[in-house]
Short mmCIF file of C-alpha atoms and ligand atoms in Angstrom, two decimals:
data_model
loop_
_atom_site.label_atom_id
_atom_site.label_comp_id
_atom_site.label_asym_id
_atom_site.label_seq_id
_atom_site.Cartn_x
_atom_site.Cartn_y
_atom_site.Cartn_z
CA MET A 1 7.23 -8.48 -16.80
CA ARG A 2 6.81 -7.79 -12.99
CA ASN A 3 3.34 -7.04 -13.84
CA ALA A 4 2.69 -9.99 -15.85
CA PHE A 5 4.20 -12.12 -13.15
CA GLY A 6 2.07 -10.38 -10.62
CA TRP A 7 -1.00 -11.26 -12.69
CA LEU A 8 0.01 -14.76 -12.97
CA LEU A 9 0.38 -15.06 -9.40
CA GLY A 10 -2.91 -13.62 -8.85
CA VAL A 11 -4.70 -15.95 -11.29
CA VAL A 12 -2.98 -19.01 -9.81
CA GLY A 13 -3.71 -17.73 -6.26
CA LEU A 14 -7.56 -16.97 -6.99
CA LEU A 15 -7.89 -20.35 -8.62
CA SER A 16 -6.58 -22.03 -5.52
CA LEU A 17 -8.71 -19.83 -3.14
CA PRO A 18 -11.40 -22.55 -2.91
CA PHE A 19 -8.75 -25.16 -2.23
CA PHE A 20 -7.65 -22.93 0.71
CA LEU A 21 -11.05 -22.64 1.90
CA LEU A 22 -11.82 -26.40 1.88
CA ALA A 23 -8.37 -27.55 2.95
CA GLY A 24 -8.86 -28.77 6.65
CA ASP A 25 -5.49 -28.18 8.21
CA HIS A 26 -4.69 -24.42 7.86
CA GLY A 27 -5.69 -24.03 11.55
CA PHE A 28 -2.69 -25.39 13.16
CA GLY A 29 -4.23 -27.83 15.48
CA VAL A 30 -2.70 -28.32 18.76
CA SER A 31 0.87 -29.39 19.07
CA ALA A 32 3.93 -27.49 18.37
CA GLY A 33 5.43 -30.60 16.51
CA ALA A 34 2.38 -30.70 14.09
CA ARG A 35 2.89 -26.87 13.70
CA SER A 36 6.67 -27.21 12.58
CA ALA A 37 5.65 -30.06 10.35
CA VAL A 38 3.35 -27.80 8.47
CA VAL A 39 5.96 -24.85 8.40
CA ALA A 40 8.64 -27.36 6.94
CA ARG A 41 5.88 -28.61 4.47
CA LEU A 42 4.88 -25.24 3.24
CA ARG A 43 8.59 -24.39 2.85
CA SER A 44 9.51 -27.28 0.79
CA GLU A 45 6.31 -27.58 -1.29
CA TRP A 46 4.94 -24.31 -2.39
CA PRO A 47 6.52 -21.86 -4.74
CA GLU A 48 7.44 -18.66 -2.72
CA PRO A 49 4.41 -16.34 -3.34
CA ILE A 50 6.27 -13.43 -2.10
CA SER A 51 9.55 -12.03 -3.53
CA PRO A 52 12.15 -9.52 -2.08
CA LEU A 53 11.75 -5.87 -3.00
CA SER A 54 14.22 -5.10 -5.81
CA PRO A 55 15.75 -1.35 -5.55
CA ALA A 56 14.52 1.16 -7.85
CA PRO A 57 16.71 1.76 -11.08
CA GLY A 58 19.50 4.16 -10.37
CA ALA A 59 18.79 7.94 -10.55
CA ARG A 60 21.08 10.91 -9.97
CA ALA A 61 21.54 11.59 -6.32
CA GLU A 62 20.88 15.36 -7.15
CA LEU A 63 17.44 14.46 -8.82
CA VAL A 64 16.51 12.42 -5.58
CA ALA A 65 17.36 15.17 -3.37
CA LEU A 66 15.59 17.62 -5.36
CA GLY A 67 12.40 15.31 -5.18
CA ALA A 68 12.82 15.07 -1.69
CA ARG A 69 12.93 18.83 -1.15
CA LEU A 70 9.76 19.38 -3.34
CA PHE A 71 7.96 16.47 -1.39
CA SER A 72 8.31 18.34 1.88
CA ASP A 73 7.65 21.88 0.23
CA ARG A 74 4.33 23.36 1.19
CA ARG A 75 4.48 25.79 -1.76
CA LEU A 76 3.21 22.82 -3.93
CA SER A 77 -0.25 23.50 -2.20
CA ALA A 78 -2.85 26.27 -2.64
CA GLY A 79 -2.16 28.74 0.06
CA ALA A 80 1.27 27.09 0.95
CA SER A 81 -0.75 24.78 3.64
CA LEU A 82 0.11 21.15 2.70
CA SER A 83 3.09 19.18 1.39
CA CYS A 84 3.31 15.70 0.34
CA ALA A 85 4.78 14.90 3.48
CA SER A 86 2.09 16.43 5.62
CA CYS A 87 -0.09 13.48 4.71
CA HIS A 88 2.64 10.70 3.66
CA ARG A 89 4.61 11.21 6.98
CA LEU A 90 8.09 10.00 6.21
CA GLU A 91 9.14 9.66 9.91
CA ALA A 92 6.23 7.30 10.45
CA GLY A 93 4.87 4.53 8.14
CA GLY A 94 4.41 6.97 5.13
CA GLY A 95 0.90 7.49 5.89
CA ASP A 96 -0.97 10.12 8.42
CA GLY A 97 -2.34 7.97 11.06
CA ARG A 98 -6.02 9.22 10.48
CA ARG A 99 -8.90 7.26 9.44
CA ARG A 100 -9.14 9.53 6.18
CA GLY A 101 -6.98 12.08 4.81
CA VAL A 102 -7.32 15.68 5.43
CA GLY A 103 -6.93 18.19 2.61
CA ILE A 104 -6.66 21.89 2.15
CA ASN A 105 -9.34 23.79 3.94
CA GLY A 106 -9.31 21.18 6.64
CA GLU A 107 -11.84 18.96 4.54
CA GLU A 108 -11.93 15.22 5.38
CA LEU A 109 -11.19 13.24 2.02
CA LEU A 110 -12.98 10.18 1.10
CA PHE A 111 -10.11 7.98 1.58
CA ASN A 112 -7.36 6.55 3.88
CA VAL A 113 -3.88 7.81 3.17
CA PRO A 114 -1.79 4.92 1.67
CA SER A 115 1.85 4.48 2.66
CA ILE A 116 4.24 6.32 0.34
CA PHE A 117 7.13 3.71 0.99
CA ASN A 118 7.11 1.26 -2.11
CA ALA A 119 3.90 2.88 -3.57
CA TRP A 120 5.66 3.30 -6.78
CA LYS A 121 5.80 -0.71 -7.30
CA ASN A 122 2.09 -1.04 -7.18
CA TYR A 123 0.46 -1.59 -10.66
CA ARG A 124 -2.23 0.91 -10.41
CA TYR A 125 -2.33 3.74 -7.92
CA ASN A 126 -5.11 4.76 -5.31
CA TRP A 127 -7.54 2.58 -3.73
CA ARG A 128 -9.58 2.45 -6.80
CA GLY A 129 -6.59 1.85 -9.03
CA ASN A 130 -7.57 4.81 -11.04
CA PHE A 131 -4.16 5.92 -12.16
CA ALA A 132 -1.63 3.67 -14.30
CA THR A 133 1.40 5.98 -13.74
CA LEU A 134 2.98 7.57 -10.79
CA GLU A 135 3.41 10.94 -12.58
CA ASP A 136 -0.30 11.02 -13.40
CA GLN A 137 -1.32 9.98 -10.06
CA ASN A 138 1.09 12.90 -8.59
CA GLU A 139 -0.12 15.50 -10.97
CA ALA A 140 -3.83 14.55 -10.13
CA ILE A 141 -3.14 15.09 -6.49
CA LEU A 142 -1.33 18.36 -6.89
CA LEU A 143 -4.07 19.82 -8.71
CA ASP A 144 -7.09 18.03 -6.96
CA PRO A 145 -9.05 21.03 -5.32
CA HIS A 146 -9.74 18.83 -2.27
CA VAL A 147 -6.28 17.62 -1.67
CA MET A 148 -3.62 20.06 -2.55
CA GLY A 149 -5.65 22.52 -4.77
CA SER A 150 -2.71 23.76 -6.83
CA SER A 151 -2.18 24.69 -10.39
CA TRP A 152 1.03 24.47 -12.53
CA PRO A 153 1.45 28.19 -13.09
CA SER A 154 1.28 28.79 -9.25
CA ILE A 155 3.61 26.08 -8.44
CA LEU A 156 6.20 26.94 -11.21
CA SER A 157 6.27 30.60 -10.41
CA ALA A 158 6.73 29.75 -6.59
CA LEU A 159 9.66 27.49 -7.49
CA GLY A 160 10.99 30.01 -10.19
CA ARG A 161 11.23 32.79 -7.49
CA ASP A 162 13.46 30.51 -5.38
CA LEU A 163 17.14 30.79 -6.40
CA ASP A 164 18.30 27.48 -5.07
CA TYR A 165 15.42 25.68 -7.19
CA ALA A 166 16.12 27.72 -10.03
CA ALA A 167 19.90 26.59 -9.85
CA GLY A 168 18.91 23.09 -9.22
CA PHE A 169 16.65 22.86 -12.12
CA ARG A 170 19.06 24.50 -14.38
CA GLU A 171 21.64 22.15 -13.17
CA LEU A 172 19.60 18.92 -13.72
CA PHE A 173 17.41 19.83 -16.93
CA GLY A 174 19.36 22.74 -18.40
CA GLU A 175 16.11 25.08 -18.01
CA ALA A 176 13.99 26.79 -15.38
CA PRO A 177 11.31 24.65 -13.16
CA ASP A 178 8.75 23.03 -15.30
CA ARG A 179 6.10 20.44 -14.94
CA ASN A 180 8.17 17.57 -16.24
CA GLY A 181 11.32 18.34 -14.18
CA VAL A 182 8.90 18.61 -11.14
CA LEU A 183 7.28 15.24 -11.68
CA ALA A 184 10.68 13.53 -12.64
CA ALA A 185 12.02 14.57 -9.44
CA LEU A 186 9.16 13.70 -7.13
CA GLY A 187 9.06 10.27 -8.93
CA ALA A 188 12.71 9.66 -8.49
CA PHE A 189 12.31 10.45 -4.89
CA GLN A 190 9.43 8.28 -4.38
CA ARG A 191 11.22 5.40 -6.09
CA SER A 192 14.02 5.82 -3.54
CA LEU A 193 11.66 5.12 -0.86
CA THR A 194 11.72 1.49 -1.20
CA THR A 195 12.07 -0.63 1.97
CA GLN A 196 14.18 -3.35 0.48
CA ASP A 197 16.14 -4.54 3.42
CA GLY A 198 13.36 -5.38 5.97
CA ARG A 199 13.55 -8.61 8.00
CA PHE A 200 11.28 -10.70 5.82
CA ASP A 201 13.26 -9.87 2.82
CA ARG A 202 16.53 -10.89 4.50
CA TYR A 203 14.54 -14.08 5.32
CA LEU A 204 13.51 -14.74 1.87
CA ARG A 205 17.13 -14.24 0.55
CA GLY A 206 18.02 -17.03 2.83
CA GLU A 207 18.73 -15.47 6.24
CA THR A 208 16.56 -17.82 8.12
CA GLY A 209 17.37 -16.29 11.56
CA ALA A 210 15.97 -12.99 10.48
CA ILE A 211 12.62 -13.76 11.62
CA THR A 212 11.35 -15.71 14.64
CA PRO A 213 9.71 -19.07 14.70
CA GLU A 214 6.61 -17.66 15.69
CA GLU A 215 6.82 -15.08 12.62
CA GLU A 216 7.46 -17.90 10.36
CA GLU A 217 4.39 -19.78 11.65
CA GLY A 218 2.46 -16.76 11.10
CA TYR A 219 3.70 -16.73 7.51
CA ALA A 220 2.83 -20.34 7.00
CA LEU A 221 -0.73 -19.46 8.11
CA PHE A 222 -0.77 -16.39 5.95
CA ARG A 223 -0.06 -18.90 3.00
CA SER A 224 -2.58 -21.62 4.18
CA TYR A 225 -5.43 -19.55 4.66
CA GLY A 226 -5.17 -18.06 1.55
CA CYS A 227 -4.30 -14.54 2.33
CA VAL A 228 -1.61 -14.92 -0.21
CA SER A 229 -4.16 -15.40 -3.07
CA CYS A 230 -4.51 -11.62 -3.01
CA HIS A 231 -1.59 -10.33 -0.89
CA GLN A 232 1.50 -11.53 -2.92
CA GLY A 233 4.53 -10.58 -5.35
CA GLU A 234 7.12 -7.97 -4.32
CA ASN A 235 4.83 -5.67 -2.45
CA VAL A 236 2.67 -8.47 -0.91
CA GLY A 237 -0.28 -6.77 -2.52
CA GLY A 238 -0.71 -3.92 -5.13
CA ASN A 239 -1.07 -5.92 -8.22
CA LEU A 240 -4.67 -6.88 -8.35
CA MET A 241 -8.16 -5.67 -8.14
CA GLN A 242 -10.66 -7.46 -5.82
CA ARG A 243 -14.12 -6.96 -4.30
CA PHE A 244 -14.29 -6.05 -0.62
CA PRO A 245 -16.39 -7.53 1.22
CA LEU A 246 -16.10 -10.60 -1.03
CA PHE A 247 -18.20 -12.82 1.40
CA PRO A 248 -21.39 -11.27 2.46
CA PRO A 249 -22.36 -10.77 5.48
CA GLY A 250 -18.86 -10.23 6.09
CA LEU A 251 -18.30 -6.65 7.42
CA ALA A 252 -21.00 -4.39 6.44
CA PRO A 253 -19.83 -1.38 4.58
CA THR A 254 -18.85 1.19 7.01
CA GLU A 255 -20.76 0.60 10.35
CA GLY A 256 -23.51 2.88 11.78
CA LYS A 257 -25.51 5.20 9.46
CA PRO A 258 -22.86 5.77 6.82
CA SER A 259 -22.37 9.32 5.43
CA ARG A 260 -22.97 9.96 1.81
CA ALA A 261 -19.16 10.18 1.14
CA ALA A 262 -18.53 6.88 2.99
CA ARG A 263 -21.06 5.14 0.95
CA THR A 264 -19.53 6.62 -2.15
CA ALA A 265 -16.13 5.43 -1.17
CA ASP A 266 -17.40 1.87 -0.46
CA LEU A 267 -18.43 1.44 -4.01
CA GLY A 268 -14.72 1.61 -4.92
CA ARG A 269 -13.90 1.54 -8.61
CA PHE A 270 -17.44 1.67 -9.70
CA THR A 271 -17.22 5.47 -9.01
CA VAL A 272 -14.42 5.63 -11.57
CA THR A 273 -15.85 3.49 -14.51
CA GLY A 274 -19.63 3.49 -13.75
CA ARG A 275 -19.64 -0.34 -14.56
CA SER A 276 -21.75 -2.25 -12.43
CA GLU A 277 -19.21 -5.22 -12.31
CA ASP A 278 -16.74 -2.71 -10.77
CA ARG A 279 -18.84 -2.10 -7.52
CA GLN A 280 -16.80 -2.48 -4.36
CA LEU A 281 -13.86 -3.33 -6.31
CA PHE A 282 -10.65 -2.12 -4.66
CA ARG A 283 -6.95 -2.24 -5.69
CA VAL A 284 -5.58 -5.13 -3.29
CA PRO A 285 -3.20 -2.88 -1.09
CA SER A 286 0.46 -3.65 -0.27
CA LEU A 287 1.05 -5.31 3.20
CA ARG A 288 4.71 -3.75 3.35
CA ASN A 289 5.12 -1.70 6.50
CA VAL A 290 1.47 -2.46 7.28
CA ALA A 291 2.18 -2.70 11.07
CA LEU A 292 3.29 1.07 10.87
CA THR A 293 0.01 2.20 9.01
CA ALA A 294 -2.98 2.10 11.11
CA PRO A 295 -5.70 2.55 10.66
CA TYR A 296 -6.74 0.14 8.05
CA PHE A 297 -8.95 -0.26 4.87
CA HIS A 298 -9.84 2.44 2.34
CA ASP A 299 -12.04 4.36 5.08
CA GLY A 300 -9.60 3.60 7.96
CA ARG A 301 -12.42 1.71 9.56
CA ALA A 302 -10.24 -0.83 11.38
CA ALA A 303 -8.24 0.71 14.08
CA THR A 304 -5.73 -2.15 14.93
CA LEU A 305 -3.85 -4.59 12.75
CA PRO A 306 -5.57 -7.56 14.59
CA GLU A 307 -8.85 -6.09 13.94
CA ALA A 308 -7.88 -5.64 10.14
CA VAL A 309 -6.96 -9.24 9.85
CA GLY A 310 -9.93 -10.54 11.60
CA GLU A 311 -12.12 -8.51 9.20
CA MET A 312 -10.26 -9.94 6.39
CA ALA A 313 -10.77 -13.47 7.41
CA ALA A 314 -14.32 -12.86 7.67
CA SER A 315 -14.89 -10.51 4.57
CA GLN A 316 -12.28 -12.12 2.11
CA LEU A 317 -12.14 -15.76 3.30
CA GLY A 318 -15.79 -16.03 4.58
CA ARG A 319 -14.71 -17.69 7.92
CA PRO A 320 -13.75 -16.38 11.02
CA ILE A 321 -9.97 -17.67 12.24
CA PRO A 322 -9.21 -18.14 15.55
CA ASP A 323 -7.61 -15.34 17.71
CA SER A 324 -4.20 -17.34 18.46
CA ASP A 325 -3.86 -17.37 14.50
CA VAL A 326 -4.72 -13.91 13.97
CA GLN A 327 -2.05 -13.01 16.45
CA LEU A 328 0.62 -15.11 14.76
CA ILE A 329 -0.31 -13.55 11.24
CA VAL A 330 0.14 -10.19 13.01
CA LYS A 331 3.59 -11.08 14.28
CA PHE A 332 4.30 -12.33 10.65
CA LEU A 333 3.16 -8.82 9.24
CA THR A 334 5.56 -7.06 11.59
CA THR A 335 8.28 -8.76 9.57
CA LEU A 336 7.22 -6.65 6.50
CA SER A 337 8.35 -3.27 7.98
CA GLY A 338 11.74 -1.79 6.79
CA ALA A 339 13.39 1.52 6.19
CA PRO A 340 14.55 2.73 2.63
CA PRO A 341 18.43 2.87 2.34
CA GLY A 342 19.81 5.90 4.39
CA ARG A 343 16.62 6.59 6.42
CA PRO A 344 16.01 5.73 10.00
CA PRO A 345 13.48 3.03 10.71
CA ALA A 346 9.90 4.48 10.60
CA ASN A 347 7.80 4.28 13.63
CA GLN A 348 4.03 4.05 14.03
CA ILE A 349 2.42 7.25 14.68
CA PRO A 350 1.73 7.42 18.51
C1 HEC B 401 -4.10 15.85 2.06
C2 HEC B 401 -3.37 14.60 2.10
C3 HEC B 401 -2.30 14.37 1.11
C4 HEC B 401 -1.43 14.89 0.45
C5 HEC B 401 -1.09 16.50 0.74
C6 HEC B 401 -0.83 14.11 -0.45
N1 HEC B 401 -1.47 13.01 -0.61
FE1 HEC B 401 -0.79 11.49 -1.58
N2 HEC B 401 -2.79 10.21 -1.23
C7 HEC B 401 -3.48 10.82 -0.11
C8 HEC B 401 -4.75 9.98 -0.18
C9 HEC B 401 -5.95 10.22 0.60
C10 HEC B 401 -4.54 9.01 -1.23
C11 HEC B 401 -5.35 7.91 -1.58
C12 HEC B 401 -6.45 8.60 -2.68
C13 HEC B 401 -7.31 7.59 -3.45
O1 HEC B 401 -7.10 6.41 -3.35
O2 HEC B 401 -8.22 8.02 -4.18
C14 HEC B 401 -2.97 9.33 -1.71
C15 HEC B 401 -2.36 8.42 -2.48
C16 HEC B 401 -1.08 8.67 -3.03
C17 HEC B 401 -0.46 7.86 -3.98
C18 HEC B 401 -0.75 6.38 -4.34
C19 HEC B 401 -0.29 5.29 -3.42
C20 HEC B 401 -0.96 3.93 -3.84
O3 HEC B 401 -0.70 3.10 -2.94
O4 HEC B 401 -1.57 3.74 -4.89
C21 HEC B 401 0.87 8.38 -4.10
C22 HEC B 401 1.90 7.70 -5.02
C23 HEC B 401 0.84 9.51 -3.49
N3 HEC B 401 -0.36 9.78 -2.99
C24 HEC B 401 1.70 10.56 -3.56
C25 HEC B 401 1.71 11.96 -3.17
C26 HEC B 401 2.60 12.95 -3.47
C27 HEC B 401 3.83 12.88 -4.46
C28 HEC B 401 2.16 14.17 -2.85
C29 HEC B 401 2.67 15.59 -3.05
C30 HEC B 401 2.63 16.00 -4.51
C31 HEC B 401 0.93 13.61 -2.25
N4 HEC B 401 0.54 12.32 -2.34
C32 HEC B 401 0.22 14.64 -1.32
C33 HEC B 401 -3.40 11.98 0.56
C34 HEC B 401 -2.41 13.03 0.32
C1 HEC B 402 -9.96 -12.21 -2.11
C2 HEC B 402 -8.81 -11.05 -2.11
C3 HEC B 402 -8.15 -10.93 -0.43
C4 HEC B 402 -7.78 -12.05 0.50
C5 HEC B 402 -8.00 -13.46 0.30
C6 HEC B 402 -7.29 -11.18 1.52
N1 HEC B 402 -7.28 -9.90 1.35
FE1 HEC B 402 -6.36 -8.32 2.58
N2 HEC B 402 -7.17 -6.92 1.38
C7 HEC B 402 -7.98 -7.10 0.19
C8 HEC B 402 -8.56 -6.11 -0.31
C9 HEC B 402 -9.22 -5.81 -1.67
C10 HEC B 402 -8.22 -4.96 0.72
C11 HEC B 402 -8.47 -3.46 0.56
C12 HEC B 402 -9.93 -3.23 1.25
C13 HEC B 402 -10.47 -1.86 1.30
O1 HEC B 402 -10.78 -1.50 0.16
O2 HEC B 402 -10.40 -1.16 2.33
C14 HEC B 402 -7.26 -5.68 1.70
C15 HEC B 402 -6.81 -5.10 2.95
C16 HEC B 402 -6.10 -5.59 3.65
C17 HEC B 402 -5.33 -5.13 4.85
C18 HEC B 402 -5.38 -3.61 5.20
C19 HEC B 402 -4.31 -2.95 4.52
C20 HEC B 402 -4.30 -1.36 4.73
O3 HEC B 402 -3.17 -0.85 4.42
O4 HEC B 402 -5.24 -0.82 4.90
C21 HEC B 402 -4.80 -5.86 5.77
C22 HEC B 402 -3.85 -5.93 7.06
C23 HEC B 402 -5.13 -7.23 4.85
N3 HEC B 402 -5.56 -6.99 3.80
C24 HEC B 402 -4.56 -8.82 5.30
C25 HEC B 402 -5.11 -9.59 4.99
C26 HEC B 402 -4.77 -10.98 5.81
C27 HEC B 402 -4.00 -11.13 6.94
C28 HEC B 402 -5.69 -12.00 4.85
C29 HEC B 402 -5.77 -13.34 5.29
C30 HEC B 402 -6.34 -13.62 6.41
C31 HEC B 402 -6.14 -11.29 3.54
N4 HEC B 402 -5.87 -9.92 3.82
C32 HEC B 402 -6.79 -11.82 2.65
C33 HEC B 402 -8.04 -8.33 -0.50
C34 HEC B 402 -7.91 -9.58 -0.03
#
């Protein structure tokens, strides 16, 4: 249902993209009065393209706690070198602050580490949308020789030797640690990482003072420029595949002389399906907590959020937008930060 709704919003949004591009009044002109009139019009005329995050279906607290422990346990990787939390840092925005992830053996991966917060709500996983379920994605990353390089026999024997794990699994599943139990616990923990009470969601639920007038103006710009045609729904993204860059010349794929790895990553979903129509197709990322997850894009090419917004305007809307509007949109994007229930607010990695 959620996915069907997301698709519908996406289709409606994309059909209206030309309208956004042609309509004259998205740059908010000059006067503050005109600006607030536009904000008021947008509020009353448009169906709300973003909805508040709904919490995960309830799971036993013991299952979530087991998942939390596994998520931070290095024994899930070859040589006990990395845990999920080494790359998806829970005290930060759920990413690692690097351009691209660094797997076991210290090898740089092809892709930037996406945030783990709200990730379960995406309709497909990874930048190329190459997994349909969280469990399939998680298993692949555990076994990927470049990322965690592990195997089920080694994971399960390490967990089986630990008396606490053995007791925990027996209590929850009535048996020794096994693949399904590990994936169920990891999944329950990831679903608990829903940042459902951020300021923007409180605003959407009717608390108009939860965001400042400038942030609200930024939101109106985000809508009127057409950013919402791709970034919408509960996760403000995560429910569509789109070409990047959409508008040549836009941003040339990876500046300078790209390495072979970078050129491969820039081909997007094509490297999964081999179909030419999938060239440079990426899953639109969620913008939840985006102010905490620099650097940006599949290869981390944009160091700051204003830079990323400016590049989006050029490559996805086909036009530059004034710096003052970029600043307001960035202000709006900061309202999308939030903490999962019971966790301290995340910080940007210094
Ligand atoms: C070495 C760093 C690293 C480690 C360790 C790691 N990940 Fe990731 N994770 C990544 C990268 C990079 C991606 C993006 C991969 C891609 O797009 O192909 C990713 C993607 C994901 C996604 C998809 C997010 C989305 O928005 O689609 C999930 C979910 C995820 N990881 C969960 C986990 C779990 C659970 C673990 C531990 C079992 C883990 N990761 C360990 C680097 C890491
Ligand atoms: C036509 C679809 C489309 C439109 C319109 C669009 N985006 Fe995006 N956006 C994407 C895609 C696809 C990506 C991922 C690009 C990549 O693969 O690196 C993305 C990535 C981003 C990112 C980086 C997220 C991250 O975690 O790295 C930000 C920030 C962003 N968009 C903001 C915006 C803003 C602001 C606008 C309006 C000015 C906008 N987008 C318009 C499709 C779109």
